């Protein structure tokens, strides 16, 4: 199962949400930082603990054109970093700058999309992707097209909803429709999650609370006791959401959407 988290330009916390879901995922997981503007997943939670020798760029060099999709998917594991605190989670660090993101070719994105889509069969792991913000025509659109599910992160504010509405138009244009797109409402605001989903004309995937301490640990590498982090409101909500996303009922619904 390939799940992608993305957003509009209002930066509602895609990286924090992706990390929260990753740490709460009920099974083995491959996380890929595919933000073409420069990934923040490794510099956040894993600040100072990840070298530059592994990640999307090293994988794309190794899995050049012509490598079969299944083999390329298996090779992803060789360019991932295992989380010391959570061995079942593997992270493929992203590009570090927008310039590096530009150098990641359309063909490389296509090969990566195929590899991530087959991750379940090739390495026995679900795949979860941080796609960053949808603000340009360039980027990891092949990964979004290959996704089984797209979570559009949005805050319950007018500014964020307006940005998300623009993102939905981009998604509709690139994907053909919004059948596999759902809203992920993050934090507090003047509007309810239901009102936000209605304004976007999307089903509501779920909500994640504003939790400053946990968010700083996930996005900025702030020191937090691992047990405290796991007990935080953010991780507890993420665990509930991840359980829903991976339930047999939800998996069957997603399969119907993809087939249909």
mmCIF file of C-alpha atoms in Angstrom, residues 33-210:
data_model
loop_
_atom_site.group_PDB
_atom_site.id
_atom_site.type_symbol
_atom_site.label_atom_id
_atom_site.label_comp_id
_atom_site.label_asym_id
_atom_site.label_seq_id
_atom_site.Cartn_x
_atom_site.Cartn_y
_atom_site.Cartn_z
ATOM 1 C CA UNK A 33 11.025 11.915 1.590
ATOM 2 C CA UNK A 34 10.018 13.062 -1.893
ATOM 3 C CA UNK A 35 9.744 16.808 -1.328
ATOM 4 C CA UNK A 36 11.352 18.271 -4.475
ATOM 5 C CA UNK A 37 12.012 21.567 -2.672
ATOM 6 C CA UNK A 38 14.354 19.820 -0.229
ATOM 7 C CA UNK A 39 13.402 17.194 2.302
ATOM 8 C CA UNK A 40 13.078 17.906 6.015
ATOM 9 C CA UNK A 41 12.482 14.413 7.386
ATOM 10 C CA UNK A 42 16.121 13.481 8.030
ATOM 11 C CA UNK A 43 17.205 16.963 9.228
ATOM 12 C CA UNK A 44 14.226 16.907 11.591
ATOM 13 C CA UNK A 45 13.825 13.793 13.702
ATOM 14 C CA UNK A 46 17.206 12.376 12.647
ATOM 15 C CA UNK A 47 19.180 15.627 12.815
ATOM 16 C CA UNK A 48 22.915 14.890 12.786
ATOM 17 C CA UNK A 49 22.416 11.132 12.541
ATOM 18 C CA UNK A 50 22.115 10.628 8.766
ATOM 19 C CA UNK A 51 24.962 10.906 6.286
ATOM 20 C CA UNK A 52 24.722 12.063 2.679
ATOM 21 C CA UNK A 53 25.611 8.659 1.254
ATOM 22 C CA UNK A 54 22.083 7.224 1.379
ATOM 23 C CA UNK A 55 18.831 8.514 -0.021
ATOM 24 C CA UNK A 56 16.961 9.285 -3.222
ATOM 25 C CA UNK A 57 20.030 10.474 -5.122
ATOM 26 C CA UNK A 58 22.168 7.426 -4.311
ATOM 27 C CA UNK A 59 19.233 5.155 -5.175
ATOM 28 C CA UNK A 60 18.592 6.882 -8.513
ATOM 29 C CA UNK A 61 22.278 6.478 -9.428
ATOM 30 C CA UNK A 62 22.187 2.760 -8.604
ATOM 31 C CA UNK A 63 18.775 1.997 -10.105
ATOM 32 C CA UNK A 64 19.359 3.500 -13.504
ATOM 33 C CA UNK A 65 17.053 3.169 -16.482
ATOM 34 C CA UNK A 66 16.629 -0.414 -17.555
ATOM 35 C CA UNK A 67 16.651 -1.904 -14.068
ATOM 36 C CA UNK A 68 13.425 -3.952 -13.625
ATOM 37 C CA UNK A 69 10.843 -2.365 -11.317
ATOM 38 C CA UNK A 70 10.957 -5.202 -8.792
ATOM 39 C CA UNK A 71 14.747 -5.056 -8.622
ATOM 40 C CA UNK A 72 14.666 -1.255 -8.294
ATOM 41 C CA UNK A 73 12.154 -1.594 -5.458
ATOM 42 C CA UNK A 74 14.381 -4.090 -3.681
ATOM 43 C CA UNK A 75 17.333 -1.718 -4.099
ATOM 44 C CA UNK A 76 15.453 1.027 -2.264
ATOM 45 C CA UNK A 77 16.131 -0.834 0.986
ATOM 46 C CA UNK A 78 19.893 -0.495 0.380
ATOM 47 C CA UNK A 79 19.542 3.296 0.343
ATOM 48 C CA UNK A 80 17.297 3.591 3.387
ATOM 49 C CA UNK A 81 18.189 4.345 6.996
ATOM 50 C CA UNK A 82 16.750 2.270 9.819
ATOM 51 C CA UNK A 83 15.397 4.297 12.736
ATOM 52 C CA UNK A 84 17.311 3.267 15.882
ATOM 53 C CA UNK A 85 14.268 3.920 18.084
ATOM 54 C CA UNK A 86 11.863 2.194 15.692
ATOM 55 C CA UNK A 87 13.640 -0.572 13.719
ATOM 56 C CA UNK A 88 10.512 -1.432 11.733
ATOM 57 C CA UNK A 89 10.657 2.010 10.088
ATOM 58 C CA UNK A 90 13.090 2.620 7.229
ATOM 59 C CA UNK A 91 13.604 6.134 5.840
ATOM 60 C CA UNK A 92 14.868 7.027 2.373
ATOM 61 C CA UNK A 93 16.212 10.581 2.899
ATOM 62 C CA UNK A 94 15.283 13.098 0.244
ATOM 63 C CA UNK A 95 17.198 15.739 -1.661
ATOM 64 C CA UNK A 96 18.637 18.471 0.521
ATOM 65 C CA UNK A 97 18.070 21.464 -1.757
ATOM 66 C CA UNK A 98 15.680 22.612 -4.470
ATOM 67 C CA UNK A 99 18.590 22.496 -6.939
ATOM 68 C CA UNK A 100 19.050 18.793 -6.213
ATOM 69 C CA UNK A 101 15.317 18.340 -6.625
ATOM 70 C CA UNK A 102 15.520 19.877 -10.097
ATOM 71 C CA UNK A 103 18.276 17.430 -11.026
ATOM 72 C CA UNK A 104 16.008 14.490 -10.137
ATOM 73 C CA UNK A 105 14.652 13.776 -13.606
ATOM 74 C CA UNK A 106 11.118 12.862 -14.651
ATOM 75 C CA UNK A 107 12.391 9.392 -15.537
ATOM 76 C CA UNK A 108 13.865 9.012 -12.030
ATOM 77 C CA UNK A 109 10.517 9.983 -10.478
ATOM 78 C CA UNK A 110 8.752 7.420 -12.685
ATOM 79 C CA UNK A 111 11.166 4.680 -11.622
ATOM 80 C CA UNK A 112 10.794 5.668 -7.980
ATOM 81 C CA UNK A 113 6.990 5.663 -8.258
ATOM 82 C CA UNK A 114 7.082 2.130 -9.656
ATOM 83 C CA UNK A 115 9.499 1.007 -6.924
ATOM 84 C CA UNK A 116 7.391 2.447 -4.111
ATOM 85 C CA UNK A 117 4.196 1.034 -5.558
ATOM 86 C CA UNK A 118 5.707 -2.467 -5.536
ATOM 87 C CA UNK A 119 7.375 -2.106 -2.112
ATOM 88 C CA UNK A 120 4.783 -4.283 -0.427
ATOM 89 C CA UNK A 121 5.492 -7.186 -2.760
ATOM 90 C CA UNK A 122 9.253 -6.652 -3.105
ATOM 91 C CA UNK A 123 10.325 -5.897 0.479
ATOM 92 C CA UNK A 124 7.198 -6.665 2.499
ATOM 93 C CA UNK A 125 6.563 -3.089 3.619
ATOM 94 C CA UNK A 126 3.894 -0.468 3.153
ATOM 95 C CA UNK A 127 5.243 2.775 1.711
ATOM 96 C CA UNK A 128 4.554 6.253 3.106
ATOM 97 C CA UNK A 129 5.691 9.384 1.261
ATOM 98 C CA UNK A 130 6.208 13.022 2.225
ATOM 99 C CA UNK A 131 5.542 14.806 -1.077
ATOM 100 C CA UNK A 132 5.887 18.339 0.295
ATOM 101 C CA UNK A 133 3.768 21.160 -1.035
ATOM 102 C CA UNK A 134 2.053 21.174 -4.425
ATOM 103 C CA UNK A 135 3.113 24.596 -5.657
ATOM 104 C CA UNK A 136 4.764 23.912 -9.044
ATOM 105 C CA UNK A 137 4.264 21.708 -12.071
ATOM 106 C CA UNK A 138 7.557 19.936 -11.361
ATOM 107 C CA UNK A 139 8.163 17.348 -8.687
ATOM 108 C CA UNK A 140 7.068 13.891 -7.680
ATOM 109 C CA UNK A 141 3.800 13.760 -9.632
ATOM 110 C CA UNK A 142 4.528 10.208 -10.842
ATOM 111 C CA UNK A 143 4.616 9.116 -7.185
ATOM 112 C CA UNK A 144 1.282 10.810 -6.537
ATOM 113 C CA UNK A 145 -0.213 9.133 -9.597
ATOM 114 C CA UNK A 146 1.074 5.741 -8.431
ATOM 115 C CA UNK A 147 -0.295 6.217 -4.895
ATOM 116 C CA UNK A 148 -3.145 4.104 -3.588
ATOM 117 C CA UNK A 149 -4.140 6.962 -1.280
ATOM 118 C CA UNK A 150 -3.312 10.690 -1.087
ATOM 119 C CA UNK A 151 -3.786 12.572 2.186
ATOM 120 C CA UNK A 152 -4.093 16.323 1.653
ATOM 121 C CA UNK A 153 -2.962 18.014 4.865
ATOM 122 C CA UNK A 154 -4.797 21.241 5.715
ATOM 123 C CA UNK A 155 -5.270 23.434 8.759
ATOM 124 C CA UNK A 156 -8.800 24.554 9.705
ATOM 125 C CA UNK A 157 -8.233 28.159 8.629
ATOM 126 C CA UNK A 158 -9.334 30.217 5.642
ATOM 127 C CA UNK A 159 -5.765 30.690 4.397
ATOM 128 C CA UNK A 160 -4.926 26.998 4.545
ATOM 129 C CA UNK A 161 -8.230 25.922 2.980
ATOM 130 C CA UNK A 162 -7.682 28.342 0.082
ATOM 131 C CA UNK A 163 -4.220 26.835 -0.467
ATOM 132 C CA UNK A 164 -5.681 23.317 -0.268
ATOM 133 C CA UNK A 165 -8.354 24.213 -2.823
ATOM 134 C CA UNK A 166 -5.598 25.211 -5.244
ATOM 135 C CA UNK A 167 -3.825 21.930 -4.472
ATOM 136 C CA UNK A 168 -6.989 19.934 -5.212
ATOM 137 C CA UNK A 169 -7.180 21.561 -8.639
ATOM 138 C CA UNK A 170 -3.593 20.540 -9.325
ATOM 139 C CA UNK A 171 -4.339 17.032 -8.118
ATOM 140 C CA UNK A 172 -7.461 16.786 -10.277
ATOM 141 C CA UNK A 173 -5.476 17.916 -13.320
ATOM 142 C CA UNK A 174 -2.609 15.467 -12.718
ATOM 143 C CA UNK A 175 -4.589 12.470 -11.445
ATOM 144 C CA UNK A 176 -7.689 12.840 -13.596
ATOM 145 C CA UNK A 177 -10.014 12.891 -10.594
ATOM 146 C CA UNK A 178 -9.922 13.052 -6.790
ATOM 147 C CA UNK A 179 -11.153 9.513 -6.107
ATOM 148 C CA UNK A 180 -8.135 8.573 -3.978
ATOM 149 C CA UNK A 181 -7.666 11.977 -2.295
ATOM 150 C CA UNK A 182 -8.881 12.625 1.259
ATOM 151 C CA UNK A 183 -8.443 15.498 3.701
ATOM 152 C CA UNK A 184 -6.168 15.284 6.730
ATOM 153 C CA UNK A 185 -7.052 18.170 9.057
ATOM 154 C CA UNK A 186 -4.129 19.231 11.238
ATOM 155 C CA UNK A 187 -4.326 21.386 14.352
ATOM 156 C CA UNK A 188 -6.972 23.691 15.732
ATOM 157 C CA UNK A 189 -8.797 26.560 14.129
ATOM 158 C CA UNK A 190 -12.105 28.361 13.800
ATOM 159 C CA UNK A 191 -13.639 25.594 11.684
ATOM 160 C CA UNK A 192 -14.424 21.948 12.330
ATOM 161 C CA UNK A 193 -12.753 19.134 10.411
ATOM 162 C CA UNK A 194 -16.094 18.351 8.786
ATOM 163 C CA UNK A 195 -16.467 21.935 7.581
ATOM 164 C CA UNK A 196 -12.965 21.879 6.110
ATOM 165 C CA UNK A 197 -13.579 18.603 4.266
ATOM 166 C CA UNK A 198 -16.882 19.954 2.937
ATOM 167 C CA UNK A 199 -15.209 23.140 1.712
ATOM 168 C CA UNK A 200 -12.688 20.998 -0.182
ATOM 169 C CA UNK A 201 -15.384 18.559 -1.359
ATOM 170 C CA UNK A 202 -13.230 15.676 -0.094
ATOM 171 C CA UNK A 203 -13.852 12.789 2.295
ATOM 172 C CA UNK A 204 -12.270 13.291 5.710
ATOM 173 C CA UNK A 205 -9.400 10.851 6.357
ATOM 174 C CA UNK A 206 -8.942 12.010 9.936
ATOM 175 C CA UNK A 207 -7.454 14.669 12.182
ATOM 176 C CA UNK A 208 -4.185 15.262 14.002
ATOM 177 C CA UNK A 209 -3.968 17.684 16.958
ATOM 178 C CA UNK A 210 -1.594 20.571 17.462
#
